[in-house]
Amino acid sequence: MNIYTKALSATALALVLGGLASAQASAKTLIYCSEAAPDNFDAATTTSGATYDASARNVSNGLIKIKRGSTELEPGLATSWEISADGKEYTFHLRKGVKFQTTSYFTPTREFNADDVIFSFDRQGNKENPFYGKGTWPQYGAYSFPSLIKEIQKIDDHTVKFVLNRPEATMIASLSLTFAVIQSKEYADQLVAEGKVDQLSQLPVGTGPYQYVDYQANSAVRFQANPDYWGGKQKIDNLIFAITPDASVRFQKLKAGECHIIAYPNPADIDEMKADPSLEVQRKEGLNIAFMAYNTVVAPFDDVRVRKALNMAINKPAIIDAVFGSTGMVAVNAMPPGVWGYNKDVKDDAYDIEASRKLLDEAGVKDLSMKIWAMPVQRPYMPNARRAAELMQADLAKVGVKAEIVSYDWSEYLKRSLEKDHDGAVMLGWTGGMADPDNFLAALLGCEAVGSSNRANWCNADFEKLIQAAKLTTDQAERTKLYEQAQVVFKEQAPWLTIAHQVMEQPVSKKVKDFRVDPFGGYLFEDVDIEE
């Protein structure tokens, strides 16, 4: 069943709201029109933003939090921490009195403690853990945790120590990411005893501001305020994710008052949204990038001349104009300019048809047929992948390259694009989970990320040496130099066509109070209010 193509109908929405109204006549309800259905409700198993929003970002907490609407780190389930002089030991002091959510399917008998922290990471890295085979753990691999973590020690119920194999400059920031949210070991043990291990990703339990109520496939996910949230009960009683894949339909629902916030508006609709007196449009520079990754281990894309030729054949400014409008800017490097360490001296591949043809001739490539994979959903870095692919297809035809556009539903797209023998070039993108170059260069292009988030299957020794050296020092000036050099190698080797960065324009009903745009592209509803 395709869970990404069917929007929440007026009838289904009415049934949801009717049920809520009968249960709580005075309850506050906020409806968010999301762009896609979640893969499941376990963010560690995927790289899907829709899954992050429906699980980690609103239902759960990590040891470290990101201050709402910013890139600033703050304590989460850990209240404080110490780092050893050699940078290999991180000792976290855990928040006391935190309760896991009580649901129809789980009633905790104890509070959050060190056992939950250890389980949450062990299930992703220990092949003997009964939950290990239930996920692919793409983020755990992308951030090098398999080679980074030596062991995690329980000092006492409220103290836990991460022992690393090497220093890691991004360790604290990494623990704020969605794969690092804390799961209940008690709930996991219950599922093992009941033979229901798969349920962990279907019926979530967390410590966050909202708890899961139910999921109507293809239509809506319903949450309610967690009465025991350590950060305080939320002002919103009921939170609904109304799954609405079509951006135009989302806008119509926003205007009609059927949604209070919508995901990823069409750039062409922004002016109309700004003119609507019932709406506010918030604007923030996004830490994102759209790219097309060549499969560098499959001929002819294993030849840098071919990759460079294809890059020079594509008119990126035309794509920006047609697809992004005023919200886009041409991407040059593999990371956005808003992240420190960005190399301003790197020059983009010129749009040059004749030079492209010449390089293809030098590589001995004639009558090339290839596939362009186009995402089936709108993302914060790409408003319309199909339209972008059509423009690329037309450009490539000018240099004698025949490109076929293919797609799959979102979960299948993400899965297939990780296969090492996939054909062609995959259009995708990334919104950083932290404002650090490592979050782009290592997570998307490092050797350890092959098979998890490195869609180009690119493992370059010179690039790898630079990004690994940058992990070992906390001196930002030194790290900057290393990352600037890495960006030069990336551009010379061209494993991607870098497409665009998108500025986030977020329409919100004026009934909504204190919603803050997340620079990392998420939708977080903690401490948000709404007029009744």
CSV table of C-alpha atoms in Angstrom, one decimal, residues 17 20-21 23-31 210 223-225 233-240 260 511-513 527-532:
chain,number,residue,atom,x,y,z
A,17,LEU,CA,-11.9,16.2,15.2
A,20,LEU,CA,-11.6,14.8,19.9
A,21,ALA,CA,-14.4,17.2,20.5
A,23,ALA,CA,-13.7,13.5,24.4
A,24,GLN,CA,-12.6,17.0,25.4
A,25,ALA,CA,-15.0,19.8,24.6
A,26,SER,CA,-12.6,22.6,25.7
A,27,ALA,CA,-9.3,21.0,24.4
A,28,LYS,CA,-7.0,22.9,22.2
A,29,THR,CA,-6.2,21.2,18.9
A,30,LEU,CA,-3.5,22.1,16.4
A,31,ILE,CA,-3.5,20.6,12.9
A,210,TYR,CA,3.5,14.7,23.1
A,223,PHE,CA,-0.9,12.8,19.4
A,224,GLN,CA,-1.9,14.2,22.8
A,225,ALA,CA,0.0,16.3,25.4
A,233,LYS,CA,2.4,19.9,30.2
A,234,GLN,CA,1.8,21.5,26.8
A,235,LYS,CA,-0.7,24.2,26.1
A,236,ILE,CA,-1.9,22.2,23.0
A,237,ASP,CA,-4.0,19.2,24.1
A,238,ASN,CA,-4.3,17.5,20.8
A,239,LEU,CA,-1.8,17.5,17.9
A,240,ILE,CA,-2.7,16.1,14.5
A,260,HIS,CA,-2.9,25.7,11.1
A,511,LYS,CA,-4.1,31.8,15.5
A,512,VAL,CA,-0.8,29.9,16.3
A,513,LYS,CA,1.4,31.4,18.9
A,527,ASP,CA,5.7,25.2,23.9
A,528,VAL,CA,3.5,26.2,20.9
A,529,ASP,CA,0.0,27.6,21.7
A,530,ILE,CA,-3.1,28.3,19.6
A,531,GLU,CA,-6.1,30.6,20.1
A,532,GLU,CA,-9.3,28.6,20.8
